[in-house]
Coordinates of C-alpha atoms and ligand atoms in Angstrom, one line a residue:
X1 CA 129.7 -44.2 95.9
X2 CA 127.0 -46.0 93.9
X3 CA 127.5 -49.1 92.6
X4 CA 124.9 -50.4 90.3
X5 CA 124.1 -54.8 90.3
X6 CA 125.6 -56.7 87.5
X7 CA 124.0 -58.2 84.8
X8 CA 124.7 -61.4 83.3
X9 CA 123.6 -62.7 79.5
X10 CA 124.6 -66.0 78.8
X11 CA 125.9 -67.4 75.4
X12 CA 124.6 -71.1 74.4
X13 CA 124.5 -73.1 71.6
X14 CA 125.9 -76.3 70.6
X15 CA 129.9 -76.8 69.5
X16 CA 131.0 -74.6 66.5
X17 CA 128.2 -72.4 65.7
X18 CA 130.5 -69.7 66.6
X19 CA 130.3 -69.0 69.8
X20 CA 133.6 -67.5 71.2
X21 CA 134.0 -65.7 67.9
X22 CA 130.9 -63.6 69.1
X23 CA 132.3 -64.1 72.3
X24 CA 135.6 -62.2 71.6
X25 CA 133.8 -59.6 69.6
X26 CA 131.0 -58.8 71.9
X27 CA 133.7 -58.5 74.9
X28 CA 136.2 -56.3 72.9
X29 CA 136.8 -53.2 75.0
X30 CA 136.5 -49.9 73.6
X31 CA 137.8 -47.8 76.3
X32 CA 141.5 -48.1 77.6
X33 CA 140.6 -49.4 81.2
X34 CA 144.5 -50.8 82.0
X35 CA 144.0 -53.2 85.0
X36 CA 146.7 -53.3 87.7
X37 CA 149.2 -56.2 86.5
X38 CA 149.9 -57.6 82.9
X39 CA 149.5 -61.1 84.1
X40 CA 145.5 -60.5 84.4
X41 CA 144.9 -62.2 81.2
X42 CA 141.1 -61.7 79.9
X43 CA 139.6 -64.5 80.9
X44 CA 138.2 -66.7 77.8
X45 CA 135.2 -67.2 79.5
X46 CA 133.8 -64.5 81.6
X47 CA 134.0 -60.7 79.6
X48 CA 132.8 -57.5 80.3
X49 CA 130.3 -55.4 78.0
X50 CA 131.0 -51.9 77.8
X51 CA 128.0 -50.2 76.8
X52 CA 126.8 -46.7 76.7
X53 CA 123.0 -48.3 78.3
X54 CA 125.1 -50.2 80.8
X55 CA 127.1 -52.9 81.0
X56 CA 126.9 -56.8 81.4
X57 CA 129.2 -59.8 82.2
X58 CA 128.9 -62.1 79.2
X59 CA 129.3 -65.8 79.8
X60 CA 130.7 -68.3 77.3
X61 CA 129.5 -71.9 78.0
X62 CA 132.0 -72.7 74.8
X63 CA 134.6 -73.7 77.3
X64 CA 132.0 -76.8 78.8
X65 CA 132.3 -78.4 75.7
X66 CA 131.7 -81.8 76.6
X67 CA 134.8 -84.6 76.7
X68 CA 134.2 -88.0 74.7
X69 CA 133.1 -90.1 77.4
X70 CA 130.4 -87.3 79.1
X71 CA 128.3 -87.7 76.0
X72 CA 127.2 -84.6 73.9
X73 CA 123.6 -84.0 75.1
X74 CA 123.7 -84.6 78.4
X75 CA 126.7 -82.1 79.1
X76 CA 125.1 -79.8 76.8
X77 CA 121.9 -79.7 78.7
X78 CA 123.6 -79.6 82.0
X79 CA 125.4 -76.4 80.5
X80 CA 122.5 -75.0 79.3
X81 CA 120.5 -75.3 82.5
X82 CA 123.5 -73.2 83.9
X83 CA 123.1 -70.9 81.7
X84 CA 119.7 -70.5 82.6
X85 CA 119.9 -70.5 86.1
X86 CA 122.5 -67.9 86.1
X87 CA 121.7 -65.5 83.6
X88 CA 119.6 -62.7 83.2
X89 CA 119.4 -63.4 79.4
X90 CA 120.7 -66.1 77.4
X91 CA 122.0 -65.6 73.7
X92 CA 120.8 -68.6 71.5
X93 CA 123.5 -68.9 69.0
X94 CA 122.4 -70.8 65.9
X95 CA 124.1 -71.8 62.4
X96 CA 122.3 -70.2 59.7
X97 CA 124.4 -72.0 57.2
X98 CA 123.3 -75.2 58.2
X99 CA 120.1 -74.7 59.4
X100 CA 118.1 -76.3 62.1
X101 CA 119.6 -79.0 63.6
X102 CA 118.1 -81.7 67.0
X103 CA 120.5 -80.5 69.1
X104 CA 119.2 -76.7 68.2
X105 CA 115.5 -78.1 68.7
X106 CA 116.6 -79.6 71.9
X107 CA 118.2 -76.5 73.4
X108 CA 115.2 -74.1 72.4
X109 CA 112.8 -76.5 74.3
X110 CA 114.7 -76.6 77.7
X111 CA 115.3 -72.6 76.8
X112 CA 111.3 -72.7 76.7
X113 CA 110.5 -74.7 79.5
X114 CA 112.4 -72.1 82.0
X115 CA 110.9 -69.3 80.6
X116 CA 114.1 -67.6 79.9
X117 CA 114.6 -64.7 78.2
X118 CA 116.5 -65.4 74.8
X119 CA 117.8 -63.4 71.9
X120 CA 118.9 -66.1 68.9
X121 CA 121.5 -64.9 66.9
X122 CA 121.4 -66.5 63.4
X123 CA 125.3 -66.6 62.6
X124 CA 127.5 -67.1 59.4
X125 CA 125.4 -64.5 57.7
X126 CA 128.2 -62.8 56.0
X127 CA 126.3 -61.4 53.0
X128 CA 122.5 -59.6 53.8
X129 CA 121.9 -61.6 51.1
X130 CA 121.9 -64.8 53.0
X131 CA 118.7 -63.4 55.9
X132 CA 116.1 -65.5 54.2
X133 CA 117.6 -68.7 56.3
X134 CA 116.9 -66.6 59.3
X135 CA 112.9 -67.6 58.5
X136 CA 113.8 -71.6 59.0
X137 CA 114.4 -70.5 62.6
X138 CA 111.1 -69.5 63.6
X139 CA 110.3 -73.2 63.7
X140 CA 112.3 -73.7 66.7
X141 CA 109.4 -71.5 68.7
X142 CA 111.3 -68.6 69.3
X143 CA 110.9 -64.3 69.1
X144 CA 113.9 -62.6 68.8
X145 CA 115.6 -64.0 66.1
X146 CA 118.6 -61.7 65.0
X147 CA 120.8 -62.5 62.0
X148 CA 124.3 -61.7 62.3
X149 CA 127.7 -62.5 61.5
X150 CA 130.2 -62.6 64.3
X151 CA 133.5 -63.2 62.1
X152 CA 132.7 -59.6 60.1
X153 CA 131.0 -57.9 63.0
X154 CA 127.6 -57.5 61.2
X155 CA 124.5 -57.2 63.1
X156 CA 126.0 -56.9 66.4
X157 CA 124.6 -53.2 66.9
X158 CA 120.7 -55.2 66.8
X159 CA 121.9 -57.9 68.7
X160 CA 123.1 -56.1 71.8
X161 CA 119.8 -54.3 71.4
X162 CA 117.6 -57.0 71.8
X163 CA 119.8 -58.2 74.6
X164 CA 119.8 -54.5 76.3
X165 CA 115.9 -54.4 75.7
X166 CA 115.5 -58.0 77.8
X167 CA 118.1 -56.7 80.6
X168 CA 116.3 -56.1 83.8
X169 CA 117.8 -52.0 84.6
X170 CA 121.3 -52.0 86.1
X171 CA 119.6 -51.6 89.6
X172 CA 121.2 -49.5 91.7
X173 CA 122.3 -51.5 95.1
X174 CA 121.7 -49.2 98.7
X175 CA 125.2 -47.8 99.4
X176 CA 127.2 -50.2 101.2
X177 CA 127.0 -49.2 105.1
X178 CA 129.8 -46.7 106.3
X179 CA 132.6 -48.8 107.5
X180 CA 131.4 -52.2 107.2
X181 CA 133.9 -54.6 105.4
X182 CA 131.8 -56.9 102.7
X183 CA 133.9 -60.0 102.8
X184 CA 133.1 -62.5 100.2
X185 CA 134.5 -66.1 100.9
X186 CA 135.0 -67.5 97.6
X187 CA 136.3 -71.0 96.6
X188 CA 135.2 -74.5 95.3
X189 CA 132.8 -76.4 96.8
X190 CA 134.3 -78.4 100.7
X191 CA 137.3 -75.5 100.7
X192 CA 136.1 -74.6 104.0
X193 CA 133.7 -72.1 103.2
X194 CA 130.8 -72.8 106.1
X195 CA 133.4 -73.8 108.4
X196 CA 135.0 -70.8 108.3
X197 CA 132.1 -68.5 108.6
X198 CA 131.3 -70.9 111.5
X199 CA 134.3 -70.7 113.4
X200 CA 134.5 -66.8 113.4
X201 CA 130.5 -67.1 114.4
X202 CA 131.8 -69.4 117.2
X203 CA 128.4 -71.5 116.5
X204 CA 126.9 -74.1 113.8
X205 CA 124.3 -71.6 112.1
X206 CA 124.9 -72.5 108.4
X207 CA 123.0 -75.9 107.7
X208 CA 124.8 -77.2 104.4
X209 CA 122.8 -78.9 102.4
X210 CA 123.8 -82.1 101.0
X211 CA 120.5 -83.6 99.0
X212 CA 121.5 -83.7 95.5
X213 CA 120.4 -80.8 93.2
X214 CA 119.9 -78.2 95.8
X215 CA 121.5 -75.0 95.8
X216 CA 122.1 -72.5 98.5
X217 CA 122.0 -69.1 97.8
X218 CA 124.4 -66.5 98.8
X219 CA 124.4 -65.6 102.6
X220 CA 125.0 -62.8 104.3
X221 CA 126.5 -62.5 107.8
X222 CA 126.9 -60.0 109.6
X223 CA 129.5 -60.4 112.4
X224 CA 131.8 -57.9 114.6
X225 CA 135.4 -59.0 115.2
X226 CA 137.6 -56.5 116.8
X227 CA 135.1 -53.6 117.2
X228 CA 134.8 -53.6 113.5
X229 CA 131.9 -54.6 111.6
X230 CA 131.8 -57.1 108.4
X231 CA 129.6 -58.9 106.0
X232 CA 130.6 -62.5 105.5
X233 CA 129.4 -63.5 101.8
X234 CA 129.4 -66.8 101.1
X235 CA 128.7 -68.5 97.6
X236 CA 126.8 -70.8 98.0
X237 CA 128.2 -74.4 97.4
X238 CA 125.9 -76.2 94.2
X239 CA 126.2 -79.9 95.5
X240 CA 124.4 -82.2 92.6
X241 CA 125.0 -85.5 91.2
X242 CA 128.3 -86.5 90.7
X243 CA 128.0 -87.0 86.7
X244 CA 127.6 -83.5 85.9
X245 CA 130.4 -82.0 88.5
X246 CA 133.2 -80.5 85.9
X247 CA 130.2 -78.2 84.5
X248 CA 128.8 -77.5 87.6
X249 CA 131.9 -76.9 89.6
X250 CA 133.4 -74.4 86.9
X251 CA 130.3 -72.7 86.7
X252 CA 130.5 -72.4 90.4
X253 CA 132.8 -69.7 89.3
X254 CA 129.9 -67.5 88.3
X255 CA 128.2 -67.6 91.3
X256 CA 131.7 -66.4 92.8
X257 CA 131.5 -63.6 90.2
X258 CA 128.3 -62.6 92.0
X259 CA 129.2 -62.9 95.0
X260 CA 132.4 -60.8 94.9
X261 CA 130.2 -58.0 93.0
X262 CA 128.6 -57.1 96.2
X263 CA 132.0 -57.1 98.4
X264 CA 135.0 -55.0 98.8
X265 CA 137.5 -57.4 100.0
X266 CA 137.1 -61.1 98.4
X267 CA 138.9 -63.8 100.7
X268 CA 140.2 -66.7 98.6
X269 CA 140.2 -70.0 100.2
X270 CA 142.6 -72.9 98.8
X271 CA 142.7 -76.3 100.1
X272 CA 145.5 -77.3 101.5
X273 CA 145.4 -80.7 100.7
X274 CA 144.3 -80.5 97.3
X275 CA 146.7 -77.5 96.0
X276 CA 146.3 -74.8 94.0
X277 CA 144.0 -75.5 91.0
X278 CA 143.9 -72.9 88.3
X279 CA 139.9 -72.5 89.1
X280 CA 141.3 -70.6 92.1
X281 CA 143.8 -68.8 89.5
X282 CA 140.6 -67.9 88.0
X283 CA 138.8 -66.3 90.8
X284 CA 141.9 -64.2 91.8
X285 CA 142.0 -63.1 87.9
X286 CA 138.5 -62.1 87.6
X287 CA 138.4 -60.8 91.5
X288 CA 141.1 -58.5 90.1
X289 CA 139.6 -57.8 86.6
X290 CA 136.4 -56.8 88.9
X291 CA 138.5 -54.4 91.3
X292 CA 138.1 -56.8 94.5
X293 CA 140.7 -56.2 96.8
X294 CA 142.2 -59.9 97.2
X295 CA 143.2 -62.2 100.1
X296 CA 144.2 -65.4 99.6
X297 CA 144.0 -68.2 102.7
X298 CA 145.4 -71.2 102.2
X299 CA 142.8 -73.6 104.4
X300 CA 142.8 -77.1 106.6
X301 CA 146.6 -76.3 107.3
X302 CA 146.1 -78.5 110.5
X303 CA 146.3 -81.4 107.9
X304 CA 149.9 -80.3 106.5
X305 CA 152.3 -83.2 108.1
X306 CA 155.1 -81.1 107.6
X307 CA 154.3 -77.5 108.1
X308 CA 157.3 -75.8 107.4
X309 CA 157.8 -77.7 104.4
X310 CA 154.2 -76.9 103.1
X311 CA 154.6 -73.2 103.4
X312 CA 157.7 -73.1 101.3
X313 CA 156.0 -75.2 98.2
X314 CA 153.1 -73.1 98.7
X315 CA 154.9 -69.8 99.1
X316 CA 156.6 -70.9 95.6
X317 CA 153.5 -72.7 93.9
X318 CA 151.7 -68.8 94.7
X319 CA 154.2 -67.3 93.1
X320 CA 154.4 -69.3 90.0
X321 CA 150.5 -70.1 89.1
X322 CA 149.5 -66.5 90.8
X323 CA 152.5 -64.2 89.7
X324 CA 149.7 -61.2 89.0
X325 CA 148.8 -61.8 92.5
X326 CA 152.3 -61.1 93.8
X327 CA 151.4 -58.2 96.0
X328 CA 148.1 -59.5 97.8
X329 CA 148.5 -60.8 101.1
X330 CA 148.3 -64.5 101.7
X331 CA 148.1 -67.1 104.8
X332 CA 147.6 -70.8 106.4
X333 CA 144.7 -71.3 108.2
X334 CA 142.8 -73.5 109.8
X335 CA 139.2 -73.1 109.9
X336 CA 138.7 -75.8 111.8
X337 CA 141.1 -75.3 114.9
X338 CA 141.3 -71.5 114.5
X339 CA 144.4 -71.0 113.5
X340 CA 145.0 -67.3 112.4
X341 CA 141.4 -66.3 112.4
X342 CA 142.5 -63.1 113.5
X343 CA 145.0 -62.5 110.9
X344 CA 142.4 -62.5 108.4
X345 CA 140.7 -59.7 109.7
X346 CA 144.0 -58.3 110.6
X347 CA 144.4 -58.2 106.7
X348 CA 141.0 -57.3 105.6
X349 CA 141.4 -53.7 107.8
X350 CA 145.0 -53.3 105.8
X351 CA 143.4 -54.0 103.0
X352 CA 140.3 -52.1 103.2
X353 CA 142.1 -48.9 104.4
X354 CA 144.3 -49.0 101.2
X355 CA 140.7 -50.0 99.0
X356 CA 138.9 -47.1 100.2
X357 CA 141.5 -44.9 99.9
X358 CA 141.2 -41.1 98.5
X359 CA 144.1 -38.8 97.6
X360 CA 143.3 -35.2 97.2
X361 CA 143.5 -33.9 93.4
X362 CA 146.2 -31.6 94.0
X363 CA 148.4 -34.7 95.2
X364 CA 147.2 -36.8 92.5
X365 CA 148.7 -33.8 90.1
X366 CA 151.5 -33.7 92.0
X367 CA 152.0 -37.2 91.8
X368 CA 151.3 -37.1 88.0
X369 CA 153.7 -34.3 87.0
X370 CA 156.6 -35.9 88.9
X371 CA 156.0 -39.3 87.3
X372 CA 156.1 -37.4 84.1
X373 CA 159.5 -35.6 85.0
X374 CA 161.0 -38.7 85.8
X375 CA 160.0 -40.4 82.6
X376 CA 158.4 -38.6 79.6
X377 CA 155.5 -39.3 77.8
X378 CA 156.4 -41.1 74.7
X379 CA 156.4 -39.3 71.2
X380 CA 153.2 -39.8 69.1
X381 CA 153.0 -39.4 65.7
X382 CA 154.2 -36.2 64.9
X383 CA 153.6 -35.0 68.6
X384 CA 154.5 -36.2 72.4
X385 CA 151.7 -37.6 74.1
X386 CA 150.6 -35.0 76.6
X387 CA 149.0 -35.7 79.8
X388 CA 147.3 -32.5 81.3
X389 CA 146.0 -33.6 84.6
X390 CA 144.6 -36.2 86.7
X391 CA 141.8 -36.3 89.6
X392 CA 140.7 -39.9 91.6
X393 CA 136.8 -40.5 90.5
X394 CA 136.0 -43.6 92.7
X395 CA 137.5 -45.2 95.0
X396 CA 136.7 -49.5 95.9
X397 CA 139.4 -50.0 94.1
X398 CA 140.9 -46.2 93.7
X399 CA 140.4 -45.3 90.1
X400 CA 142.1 -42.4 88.5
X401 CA 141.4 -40.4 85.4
X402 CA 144.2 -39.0 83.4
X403 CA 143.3 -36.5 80.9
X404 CA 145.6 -36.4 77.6
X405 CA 145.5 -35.4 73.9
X406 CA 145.4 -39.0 72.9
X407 CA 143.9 -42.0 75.2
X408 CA 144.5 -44.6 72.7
X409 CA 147.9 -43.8 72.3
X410 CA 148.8 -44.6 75.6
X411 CA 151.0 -47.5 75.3
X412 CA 150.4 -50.3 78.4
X413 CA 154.1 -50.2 79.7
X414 CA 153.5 -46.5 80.3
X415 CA 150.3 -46.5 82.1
X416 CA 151.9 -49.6 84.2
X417 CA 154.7 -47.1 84.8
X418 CA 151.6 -44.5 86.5
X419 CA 150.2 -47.4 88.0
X420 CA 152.9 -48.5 90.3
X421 CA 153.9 -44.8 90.7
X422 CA 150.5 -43.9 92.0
X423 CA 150.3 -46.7 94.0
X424 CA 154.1 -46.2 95.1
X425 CA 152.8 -42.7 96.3
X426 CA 149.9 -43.3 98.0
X427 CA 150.9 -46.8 99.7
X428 CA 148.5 -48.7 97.8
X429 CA 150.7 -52.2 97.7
X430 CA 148.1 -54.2 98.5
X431 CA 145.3 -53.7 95.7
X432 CA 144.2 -53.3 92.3
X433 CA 144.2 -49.7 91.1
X434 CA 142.5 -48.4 88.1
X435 CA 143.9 -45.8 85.8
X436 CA 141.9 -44.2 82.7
X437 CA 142.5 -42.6 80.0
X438 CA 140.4 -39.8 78.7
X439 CA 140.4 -37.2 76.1
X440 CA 140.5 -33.8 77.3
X441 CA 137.7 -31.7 75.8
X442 CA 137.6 -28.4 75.1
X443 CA 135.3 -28.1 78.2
X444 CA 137.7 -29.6 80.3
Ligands
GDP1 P1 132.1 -72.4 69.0 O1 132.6 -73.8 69.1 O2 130.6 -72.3 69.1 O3 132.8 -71.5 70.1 O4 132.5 -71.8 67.6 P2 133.7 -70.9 67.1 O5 133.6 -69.5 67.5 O6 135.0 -71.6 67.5 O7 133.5 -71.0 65.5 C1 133.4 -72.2 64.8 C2 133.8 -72.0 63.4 O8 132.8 -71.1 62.7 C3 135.1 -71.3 63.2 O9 135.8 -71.9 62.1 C4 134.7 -69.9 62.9 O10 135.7 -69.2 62.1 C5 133.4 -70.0 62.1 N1 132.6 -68.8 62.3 C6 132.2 -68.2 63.4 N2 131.4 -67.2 63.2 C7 131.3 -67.1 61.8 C8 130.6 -66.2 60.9 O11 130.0 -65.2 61.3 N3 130.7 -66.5 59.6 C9 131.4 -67.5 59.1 N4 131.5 -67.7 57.8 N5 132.1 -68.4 59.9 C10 132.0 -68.2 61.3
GDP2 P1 132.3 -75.4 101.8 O1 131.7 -76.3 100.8 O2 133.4 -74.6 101.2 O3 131.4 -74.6 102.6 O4 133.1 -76.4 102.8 P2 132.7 -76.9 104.3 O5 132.9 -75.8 105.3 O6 131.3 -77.5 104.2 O7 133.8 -77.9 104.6 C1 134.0 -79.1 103.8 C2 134.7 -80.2 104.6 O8 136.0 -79.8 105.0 C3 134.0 -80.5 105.9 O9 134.1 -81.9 106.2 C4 134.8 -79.7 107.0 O10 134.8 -80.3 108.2 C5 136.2 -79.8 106.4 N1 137.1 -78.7 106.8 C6 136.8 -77.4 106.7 N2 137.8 -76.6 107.1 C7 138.7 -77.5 107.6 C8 140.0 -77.3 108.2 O11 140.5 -76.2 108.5 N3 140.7 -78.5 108.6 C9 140.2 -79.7 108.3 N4 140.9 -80.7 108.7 N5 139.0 -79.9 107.8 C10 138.3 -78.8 107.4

């Protein structure tokens, strides 16, 4: 399988010019990908872009929005440098009611000074009538200046043009090596990450940087453990000035995002000591939403005073903030003495197997007309819904195609039903699974 590298566009601009309502429009899927559990909710601030020229993760810097005592500007430019260092291309969203404002001046010139690539999208436009404001904007320095409104949906089709245009190709990455598990170890910054990767290394090769304002980038390892071969992944922890953590560290999420691209397993680390944040609830959602296969490890457990006691709150606390994780493994570690190393990889193999699993097409079919003997297809209109057949296309995370008269009739509590009775069938407990929906064509 081929996977091609993610893209990431960036959307910035200062409190209600209408960013998430462009966000939630630009991110609004048109095909009927179910994901695995219902819990996965879309997360507000990471969506995908289906597009017919390829597809991008768009970021919403909406949910930075500064708190009273950070100040406006200085959490907006923290945001926006983000923005810039992470994305391929950053959205400019403007007002074009009100014009040009200094914060708008302000964002173009950082925009400027990194050279990013921008598209500006002139919103509130409602009425074609209105472009001439887009002409103020050309003051602020900038090329692509697209008017559009986001509330009725008008000039999206140019926007995601000139965005598409700007996109570097959707590369297409080497095929991951036969049998090597890519293990990304996600989490925030002092989880345990380096230590981790140094205790299975059995040596202090990662030098963590500490000066202020320097990043790390990814890092690949590659290491054997019980005659099998991995890639360790690491995100890189973004250490900088205390003042601008919140951003930073939630933005730390994207670089998780891109790590976890480039893996099949993602290990989830969780400190022990600090709990179970819902920034970890996050990366398990989007790990999901991506197709990772998921392990969570629950990390410095050699600090738990009482053990036993620990494992209970946490084996509840998982189950309450992570019920849509319910059937990926989890354990207590201990990166620092060892403890259950092994089991990790001991997991990852389990896990793998299930993740790079393929079923045959004529037991998919099977698998497909029993489900549907079981428990018909729901009536449709004036017809039943018909589901003809059903073949795996991928696998990392197994992804099925069912073809039917009617893919957008297919109500969610009956491709959940498919879902757990393909993965019932094929022992697939552990991981995400993937079902489409396609119309069958003549062809077909
Ligand atoms: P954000 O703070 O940048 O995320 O902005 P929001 O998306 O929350 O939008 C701020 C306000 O602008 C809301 O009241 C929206 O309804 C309104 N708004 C957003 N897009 C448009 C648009 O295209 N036309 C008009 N007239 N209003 C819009
Ligand atoms: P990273 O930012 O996620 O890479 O975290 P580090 O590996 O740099 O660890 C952050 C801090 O936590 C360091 O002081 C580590 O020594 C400590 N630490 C990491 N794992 C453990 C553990 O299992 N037990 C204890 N007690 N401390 C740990």
């Amino acid at each position: 399988m081929q996977e091609s590298a993610e893209r990431y566009v960036a959307l910035v601009g200062r409190p209600n010019v209408g960013k998430s309502t462009l966000f939630n429009r630009l991110t609004r899927t048109r095909e009927a990908i179910v994901h695995d559990e219902p819990g996965v909710t879309r997360d507000r601030h990471y969506g995908r872009v289906e597009l017919e020229e390829g597809s991008f993760t768009l970021i919403d810097t909406g949910g930075f929005e500064p708190t009273a005592e950070e100040g406006l500007p200085q959490l907006m430019r923290a945001q926006v440098e983000t923005a810039v260092a992470e994305a391929d291309v950053v959205i400019f969203i403007l007002d074009g009611r009100q014009g040009v404002t200094p914060m708008d001046m302000e964002i173009a010139g950082l925009l400027r000074k990194r050279s990013k690539k921008v598209v500006a999208a002139i919103n509130k436009l409602d009425d074609p009538r209105m472009y001439d404001q887009v002409t103020d904007f050309y003051s602020l320095g900038l090329d692509n200046l697209i008017p559009v409104s986001s509330e009725h949906g008008l000039g999206v089709s140019p926007l995601l043009e000139a965005v598409t245009e700007l996109l570097p190709p959707g590369g297409i990455e080497a095929e991951p090596p036969e049998g090597v598990i890519r293990l990304a170890v996600v989490g925030r910054p002092n989880v345990g990450k380096s230590s981790l990767i140094n205790k299975v290394l059995g040596q202090e090769r990662m030098v963590v940087s500490d000066v202020p304002g320097t990043t790390r980038d990814a890092v690949d390892t590659p290491v054997k453990v019980n005659g099998r071969d991995y890639l360790l992944m690491d995100t890189a922890g973004i250490r900088k000035p205390g003042r601008i953590k919140k951003g930073v560290e939630r933005w730390s999420v994207v670089r998780a995002m891109k790590t976890m691209d480039r893996a099949d397993v993602a290990l989830v680390l969780i400190d022990a000591v600090e709990g179970l944040t819902d920034q970890e609830a996050r990366v398990c959602g989007l790990a999901l939403e991506r197709g990772r296969a998921v392990i969570l490890a629950v990390n410095k457990w050699d600090l738990m005073e009482d053990p036993d006691r620990s494992f209970k709150e946490f084996k509840d606390l998982i189950a309450y903030k992570l019920k849509f994780l319910s059937y990926v493994p989890w354990l207590v570690i201990s990166a620092k003495n060892g403890r259950n190393m092994q089991k990790i990889f001991k997991a990852a193999e389990e896990i793998y197997a299930q993740y790079t699993y393929r079923a045959s097409t004529s037991e998919v079919n099977r698998v497909l007309e029993e489900s549907v003997r079981h428990h018909q297809a729901p009536i449709i209109g004036r017809g039943r819904l018909k589901l003809f057949y059903a073949t795996q296309v991928s696998t990392r995370p197994p992804t099925f195609v069912v073809f039917t008269n009617a893919p957008d009739k297919v109500h969610f509590s009956y491709s959940r039903y498919l879902q757990n009775r393909f993965r019932e069938a094929f022992g697939l407990d552990r991981i995400p699974v993937k079902i489409h929906f396609r119309k069958r064509t003549r062809r077909d």
